[in-house]
Amino acid sequence: MSSSFSQQIHKRTLKLMGSRFDITVVDKDKITANQYIDIAVEEIQRIEKLISSWDKNSQTSLINDNAGINPVKVDVELFDLIDRAVQISKLTDGAFDISYASMDRIWKFDNSMKKMPSEEEIKMSVAKVGYQNIILNKAKSTVFLKQKGMKIGFGAIGKGYAADRAKDLLMSKEVSAGIINASGDMNTWGKQPDGSEWKVAITNPLNKNNAFALLPVIDKAVVTSGNYEKYVTFNDKRYSHIIDPRTGYPSTGIVSATVFAPKAELADALATSVFVMGIEIGLNRINQLTGIECIIIDDQGNIYTSDHIKIDNQ
Ligand code: ADP
Ligand code: MG
């Protein structure tokens, strides 16, 4: 067989949704591979337009602008995403909450924070957080944020959702295998051209050069949330970008949470949730969910795994 007819890996790296995406497809032909990658990119950009809370013209911004005022009619796609996000809030007892977003007026991770917010500011701001106040009307496809000042944001679920959609689209075009990797959120299908499985390297953020496990990712997603990229430091204490919606303070104790799940959206949301739930409750909750596994690393470098993950040389 001539090599020009054999399956090969084609990869493109670009910035989407404010993050680095690596899109990989397996195809015999470079030109068609690039066309497939274009399709994935367009899909991710389409979703970004829908869910971005930075884009003043997005439906998401319209919902936020109408908090405490009016229900807003949105596309079924956005309605359903918000509906699923609220279900994940229920599943995690509110650890995951897209209405955490009003806190981004207090906690900013773009180097603009000069001092620790006061207890009073945090208290007032967290009062606006609460998925129970996201009112959904399925028949009318409307979303209403009940309180003035409330705000939703998809920082913890949007990349996963976009990765799922891009993967589904390419699978529907009969692309045999690939990876949508959104800054380490990996979503795979099929196999590598040599017949081997796609694998993910799990690293300890406290010792980044050394991957301690290489695990297969077979037609599923693996997502890592970490506090080693976006954080602020006050009085030698590191405050991460994952906020406990119940207290308004950044979560502490965990430095990295990796979740394996059939869908990137759920993996993404649960990785964030585990941060907030903490090691014990997080592991317990994950162990109750079929087909979902996790690996947690705490700030002492200890490694914890859910019931069905076995790692040697810990
Ligand atoms: P990353 O985007 O760095 O991979 P995550 O998937 O864990 O990390 O998402 C973290 C982002 O989610 C934060 O930057 C913020 O936008 C949002 N977020 C923070 N806390 C919560 C929370 N408790 N529930 C839902 N979203 C959150
Ligand atoms: Mg997440």
PDB file of C-alpha atoms in Angstrom, residues 62-247:
ATOM      1  CA  LEU A  62     -29.256  39.173  26.800  1.00  0.00           C
ATOM      2  CA  ILE A  63     -30.257  36.807  29.611  1.00  0.00           C
ATOM      3  CA  ASN A  64     -27.794  38.497  31.973  1.00  0.00           C
ATOM      4  CA  ASP A  65     -28.888  42.015  30.982  1.00  0.00           C
ATOM      5  CA  ASN A  66     -32.472  41.059  31.785  1.00  0.00           C
ATOM      6  CA  ALA A  67     -31.775  39.608  35.222  1.00  0.00           C
ATOM      7  CA  GLY A  68     -34.552  40.615  37.609  1.00  0.00           C
ATOM      8  CA  ILE A  69     -36.435  42.227  34.722  1.00  0.00           C
ATOM      9  CA  ASN A  70     -37.692  39.865  32.005  1.00  0.00           C
ATOM     10  CA  PRO A  71     -37.570  36.253  30.837  1.00  0.00           C
ATOM     11  CA  VAL A  72     -35.596  36.015  27.578  1.00  0.00           C
ATOM     12  CA  LYS A  73     -36.506  33.750  24.694  1.00  0.00           C
ATOM     13  CA  VAL A  74     -33.475  31.782  23.506  1.00  0.00           C
ATOM     14  CA  ASP A  75     -32.589  29.064  20.995  1.00  0.00           C
ATOM     15  CA  VAL A  76     -33.562  25.576  22.089  1.00  0.00           C
ATOM     16  CA  GLU A  77     -29.880  24.668  22.026  1.00  0.00           C
ATOM     17  CA  LEU A  78     -28.994  27.289  24.643  1.00  0.00           C
ATOM     18  CA  PHE A  79     -32.110  26.512  26.661  1.00  0.00           C
ATOM     19  CA  ASP A  80     -31.164  22.823  26.779  1.00  0.00           C
ATOM     20  CA  LEU A  81     -27.564  23.588  27.767  1.00  0.00           C
ATOM     21  CA  ILE A  82     -28.778  25.723  30.673  1.00  0.00           C
ATOM     22  CA  ASP A  83     -31.284  23.032  31.625  1.00  0.00           C
ATOM     23  CA  ARG A  84     -28.510  20.410  31.759  1.00  0.00           C
ATOM     24  CA  ALA A  85     -26.281  22.798  33.735  1.00  0.00           C
ATOM     25  CA  VAL A  86     -29.034  23.185  36.331  1.00  0.00           C
ATOM     26  CA  GLN A  87     -29.352  19.393  36.539  1.00  0.00           C
ATOM     27  CA  ILE A  88     -25.618  19.148  37.231  1.00  0.00           C
ATOM     28  CA  SER A  89     -26.099  21.721  40.006  1.00  0.00           C
ATOM     29  CA  LYS A  90     -28.676  19.407  41.569  1.00  0.00           C
ATOM     30  CA  LEU A  91     -26.392  16.397  41.144  1.00  0.00           C
ATOM     31  CA  THR A  92     -23.553  18.218  42.935  1.00  0.00           C
ATOM     32  CA  ASP A  93     -25.627  19.934  45.638  1.00  0.00           C
ATOM     33  CA  GLY A  94     -24.836  23.296  44.109  1.00  0.00           C
ATOM     34  CA  ALA A  95     -21.044  22.860  43.885  1.00  0.00           C
ATOM     35  CA  PHE A  96     -21.446  23.444  40.168  1.00  0.00           C
ATOM     36  CA  ASP A  97     -23.459  26.552  39.427  1.00  0.00           C
ATOM     37  CA  ILE A  98     -23.396  28.613  36.219  1.00  0.00           C
ATOM     38  CA  SER A  99     -24.775  31.539  38.229  1.00  0.00           C
ATOM     39  CA  TYR A 100     -21.378  31.656  40.022  1.00  0.00           C
ATOM     40  CA  ALA A 101     -20.723  34.305  37.330  1.00  0.00           C
ATOM     41  CA  SER A 102     -21.890  37.322  39.327  1.00  0.00           C
ATOM     42  CA  MET A 103     -18.802  36.642  41.470  1.00  0.00           C
ATOM     43  CA  ASP A 104     -16.601  37.661  38.555  1.00  0.00           C
ATOM     44  CA  ARG A 105     -17.252  41.248  39.543  1.00  0.00           C
ATOM     45  CA  ILE A 106     -15.321  40.478  42.737  1.00  0.00           C
ATOM     46  CA  TRP A 107     -12.806  37.803  41.799  1.00  0.00           C
ATOM     47  CA  LYS A 108     -10.911  38.678  38.635  1.00  0.00           C
ATOM     48  CA  PHE A 109      -8.174  36.497  37.263  1.00  0.00           C
ATOM     49  CA  ASP A 110      -6.797  38.881  34.628  1.00  0.00           C
ATOM     50  CA  ASN A 111      -4.173  40.477  36.915  1.00  0.00           C
ATOM     51  CA  SER A 112      -6.437  43.436  37.652  1.00  0.00           C
ATOM     52  CA  MET A 113      -7.073  42.566  41.314  1.00  0.00           C
ATOM     53  CA  LYS A 114      -4.984  44.617  43.688  1.00  0.00           C
ATOM     54  CA  LYS A 115      -6.351  43.466  47.016  1.00  0.00           C
ATOM     55  CA  MET A 116      -8.401  40.773  48.619  1.00  0.00           C
ATOM     56  CA  PRO A 117     -12.135  41.545  48.397  1.00  0.00           C
ATOM     57  CA  SER A 118     -13.728  42.332  51.742  1.00  0.00           C
ATOM     58  CA  GLU A 119     -15.938  39.849  53.549  1.00  0.00           C
ATOM     59  CA  GLU A 120     -18.838  42.235  53.053  1.00  0.00           C
ATOM     60  CA  GLU A 121     -18.310  42.467  49.287  1.00  0.00           C
ATOM     61  CA  ILE A 122     -18.129  38.706  49.015  1.00  0.00           C
ATOM     62  CA  LYS A 123     -21.264  38.275  51.092  1.00  0.00           C
ATOM     63  CA  MET A 124     -23.245  40.721  48.966  1.00  0.00           C
ATOM     64  CA  SER A 125     -22.016  39.179  45.758  1.00  0.00           C
ATOM     65  CA  VAL A 126     -22.636  35.557  46.699  1.00  0.00           C
ATOM     66  CA  ALA A 127     -26.219  36.474  47.540  1.00  0.00           C
ATOM     67  CA  LYS A 128     -26.762  36.740  43.776  1.00  0.00           C
ATOM     68  CA  VAL A 129     -25.572  33.183  43.206  1.00  0.00           C
ATOM     69  CA  GLY A 130     -28.092  30.350  43.156  1.00  0.00           C
ATOM     70  CA  TYR A 131     -29.197  27.985  40.415  1.00  0.00           C
ATOM     71  CA  GLN A 132     -32.615  27.795  42.115  1.00  0.00           C
ATOM     72  CA  ASN A 133     -33.198  31.305  40.791  1.00  0.00           C
ATOM     73  CA  ILE A 134     -32.654  30.315  37.171  1.00  0.00           C
ATOM     74  CA  ILE A 135     -36.245  30.013  35.988  1.00  0.00           C
ATOM     75  CA  LEU A 136     -36.719  27.867  32.894  1.00  0.00           C
ATOM     76  CA  ASN A 137     -39.872  27.718  30.807  1.00  0.00           C
ATOM     77  CA  LYS A 138     -39.522  24.886  28.321  1.00  0.00           C
ATOM     78  CA  ALA A 139     -42.757  25.543  26.433  1.00  0.00           C
ATOM     79  CA  LYS A 140     -41.747  29.140  25.774  1.00  0.00           C
ATOM     80  CA  SER A 141     -37.994  28.405  25.613  1.00  0.00           C
ATOM     81  CA  THR A 142     -37.335  31.284  27.995  1.00  0.00           C
ATOM     82  CA  VAL A 143     -34.724  31.792  30.688  1.00  0.00           C
ATOM     83  CA  PHE A 144     -35.249  34.199  33.565  1.00  0.00           C
ATOM     84  CA  LEU A 145     -32.706  35.099  36.209  1.00  0.00           C
ATOM     85  CA  LYS A 146     -34.922  35.995  39.116  1.00  0.00           C
ATOM     86  CA  GLN A 147     -32.676  38.431  40.942  1.00  0.00           C
ATOM     87  CA  LYS A 148     -31.243  41.716  39.709  1.00  0.00           C
ATOM     88  CA  GLY A 149     -27.455  41.463  39.417  1.00  0.00           C
ATOM     89  CA  MET A 150     -27.566  37.725  38.730  1.00  0.00           C
ATOM     90  CA  LYS A 151     -25.390  36.457  35.918  1.00  0.00           C
ATOM     91  CA  ILE A 152     -24.634  33.139  34.249  1.00  0.00           C
ATOM     92  CA  GLY A 153     -21.393  32.012  32.616  1.00  0.00           C
ATOM     93  CA  PHE A 154     -20.270  28.846  30.874  1.00  0.00           C
ATOM     94  CA  GLY A 155     -16.582  28.903  31.831  1.00  0.00           C
ATOM     95  CA  ALA A 156     -16.788  25.441  33.382  1.00  0.00           C
ATOM     96  CA  ILE A 157     -18.914  23.678  30.781  1.00  0.00           C
ATOM     97  CA  GLY A 158     -18.725  25.576  27.481  1.00  0.00           C
ATOM     98  CA  LYS A 159     -15.460  24.129  26.189  1.00  0.00           C
ATOM     99  CA  GLY A 160     -16.698  20.637  26.943  1.00  0.00           C
ATOM    100  CA  TYR A 161     -19.990  21.251  25.183  1.00  0.00           C
ATOM    101  CA  ALA A 162     -18.240  22.688  22.125  1.00  0.00           C
ATOM    102  CA  ALA A 163     -15.879  19.700  22.027  1.00  0.00           C
ATOM    103  CA  ASP A 164     -18.846  17.308  22.122  1.00  0.00           C
ATOM    104  CA  ARG A 165     -20.598  19.101  19.281  1.00  0.00           C
ATOM    105  CA  ALA A 166     -17.492  19.259  17.114  1.00  0.00           C
ATOM    106  CA  LYS A 167     -16.831  15.566  17.713  1.00  0.00           C
ATOM    107  CA  ASP A 168     -20.441  14.583  16.918  1.00  0.00           C
ATOM    108  CA  LEU A 169     -20.368  16.631  13.743  1.00  0.00           C
ATOM    109  CA  LEU A 170     -17.152  15.029  12.482  1.00  0.00           C
ATOM    110  CA  MET A 171     -18.421  11.554  13.383  1.00  0.00           C
ATOM    111  CA  SER A 172     -21.600  12.264  11.407  1.00  0.00           C
ATOM    112  CA  LYS A 173     -19.356  13.096   8.412  1.00  0.00           C
ATOM    113  CA  GLU A 174     -17.771   9.694   8.878  1.00  0.00           C
ATOM    114  CA  VAL A 175     -14.377  10.897   9.985  1.00  0.00           C
ATOM    115  CA  SER A 176     -13.013   7.628  11.343  1.00  0.00           C
ATOM    116  CA  ALA A 177     -11.060   8.945  14.314  1.00  0.00           C
ATOM    117  CA  GLY A 178      -9.877  12.095  15.996  1.00  0.00           C
ATOM    118  CA  ILE A 179      -9.393  14.218  19.069  1.00  0.00           C
ATOM    119  CA  ILE A 180     -10.876  17.556  20.012  1.00  0.00           C
ATOM    120  CA  ASN A 181      -8.536  18.874  22.668  1.00  0.00           C
ATOM    121  CA  ALA A 182      -9.577  22.121  24.337  1.00  0.00           C
ATOM    122  CA  SER A 183      -6.632  23.145  26.537  1.00  0.00           C
ATOM    123  CA  GLY A 184      -6.288  19.640  27.911  1.00  0.00           C
ATOM    124  CA  ASP A 185      -9.974  18.762  27.751  1.00  0.00           C
ATOM    125  CA  MET A 186      -9.709  15.727  25.474  1.00  0.00           C
ATOM    126  CA  ASN A 187     -12.581  14.205  23.556  1.00  0.00           C
ATOM    127  CA  THR A 188     -11.722  11.222  21.354  1.00  0.00           C
ATOM    128  CA  TRP A 189     -13.256   8.782  18.926  1.00  0.00           C
ATOM    129  CA  GLY A 190     -11.859   5.898  16.885  1.00  0.00           C
ATOM    130  CA  LYS A 191      -8.254   4.781  17.017  1.00  0.00           C
ATOM    131  CA  GLN A 192      -4.834   5.989  15.936  1.00  0.00           C
ATOM    132  CA  PRO A 193      -3.754   4.954  12.408  1.00  0.00           C
ATOM    133  CA  ASP A 194      -1.517   2.215  13.852  1.00  0.00           C
ATOM    134  CA  GLY A 195      -4.552   0.698  15.567  1.00  0.00           C
ATOM    135  CA  SER A 196      -3.628   1.785  19.083  1.00  0.00           C
ATOM    136  CA  GLU A 197      -5.921   3.678  21.442  1.00  0.00           C
ATOM    137  CA  TRP A 198      -5.658   7.410  22.077  1.00  0.00           C
ATOM    138  CA  LYS A 199      -4.039   7.976  25.446  1.00  0.00           C
ATOM    139  CA  VAL A 200      -3.875  10.801  27.935  1.00  0.00           C
ATOM    140  CA  ALA A 201      -0.859  11.578  30.082  1.00  0.00           C
ATOM    141  CA  ILE A 202      -1.774  12.522  33.638  1.00  0.00           C
ATOM    142  CA  THR A 203       0.731  14.870  35.243  1.00  0.00           C
ATOM    143  CA  ASN A 204       1.117  16.088  38.766  1.00  0.00           C
ATOM    144  CA  PRO A 205       1.038  19.892  38.636  1.00  0.00           C
ATOM    145  CA  LEU A 206       3.549  19.941  41.482  1.00  0.00           C
ATOM    146  CA  ASN A 207       5.949  17.931  39.325  1.00  0.00           C
ATOM    147  CA  LYS A 208       4.924  18.740  35.771  1.00  0.00           C
ATOM    148  CA  ASN A 209       7.792  17.115  33.883  1.00  0.00           C
ATOM    149  CA  ASN A 210       6.858  13.687  35.073  1.00  0.00           C
ATOM    150  CA  ALA A 211       3.638  12.131  33.797  1.00  0.00           C
ATOM    151  CA  PHE A 212       2.686   9.537  36.401  1.00  0.00           C
ATOM    152  CA  ALA A 213       0.129   7.729  34.294  1.00  0.00           C
ATOM    153  CA  LEU A 214      -0.698   7.164  30.641  1.00  0.00           C
ATOM    154  CA  LEU A 215      -4.319   6.096  30.387  1.00  0.00           C
ATOM    155  CA  PRO A 216      -6.371   5.030  27.351  1.00  0.00           C
ATOM    156  CA  VAL A 217      -9.253   7.301  26.312  1.00  0.00           C
ATOM    157  CA  ILE A 218     -11.566   5.115  24.249  1.00  0.00           C
ATOM    158  CA  ASP A 219     -14.495   6.968  22.643  1.00  0.00           C
ATOM    159  CA  LYS A 220     -14.902   9.231  25.610  1.00  0.00           C
ATOM    160  CA  ALA A 221     -13.683  12.453  27.177  1.00  0.00           C
ATOM    161  CA  VAL A 222     -11.156  13.321  29.830  1.00  0.00           C
ATOM    162  CA  VAL A 223     -11.031  16.778  31.346  1.00  0.00           C
ATOM    163  CA  THR A 224      -8.667  18.295  33.880  1.00  0.00           C
ATOM    164  CA  SER A 225      -9.415  21.337  35.992  1.00  0.00           C
ATOM    165  CA  GLY A 226      -6.430  22.878  37.677  1.00  0.00           C
ATOM    166  CA  ASN A 227      -5.702  25.876  39.851  1.00  0.00           C
ATOM    167  CA  TYR A 228      -2.193  26.315  38.482  1.00  0.00           C
ATOM    168  CA  GLU A 229      -3.057  28.592  35.573  1.00  0.00           C
ATOM    169  CA  LYS A 230      -5.687  31.082  36.689  1.00  0.00           C
ATOM    170  CA  TYR A 231      -5.323  32.307  40.265  1.00  0.00           C
ATOM    171  CA  VAL A 232      -4.499  35.309  42.418  1.00  0.00           C
ATOM    172  CA  THR A 233      -2.232  35.387  45.465  1.00  0.00           C
ATOM    173  CA  PHE A 234      -2.871  37.412  48.629  1.00  0.00           C
ATOM    174  CA  ASN A 235      -0.739  37.035  51.772  1.00  0.00           C
ATOM    175  CA  ASP A 236       0.996  34.016  50.255  1.00  0.00           C
ATOM    176  CA  LYS A 237      -2.288  32.215  49.797  1.00  0.00           C
ATOM    177  CA  ARG A 238      -3.377  31.100  46.359  1.00  0.00           C
ATOM    178  CA  TYR A 239      -6.989  31.742  45.370  1.00  0.00           C
ATOM    179  CA  SER A 240      -8.067  29.708  42.342  1.00  0.00           C
ATOM    180  CA  HIS A 241     -10.584  30.611  39.651  1.00  0.00           C
ATOM    181  CA  ILE A 242     -13.024  27.970  40.819  1.00  0.00           C
ATOM    182  CA  ILE A 243     -15.425  29.537  43.273  1.00  0.00           C
ATOM    183  CA  ASP A 244     -17.458  27.749  45.901  1.00  0.00           C
ATOM    184  CA  PRO A 245     -20.949  29.072  45.061  1.00  0.00           C
ATOM    185  CA  ARG A 246     -22.065  28.575  48.633  1.00  0.00           C
ATOM    186  CA  THR A 247     -19.401  30.750  50.249  1.00  0.00           C
TER     187      THR A 247
END
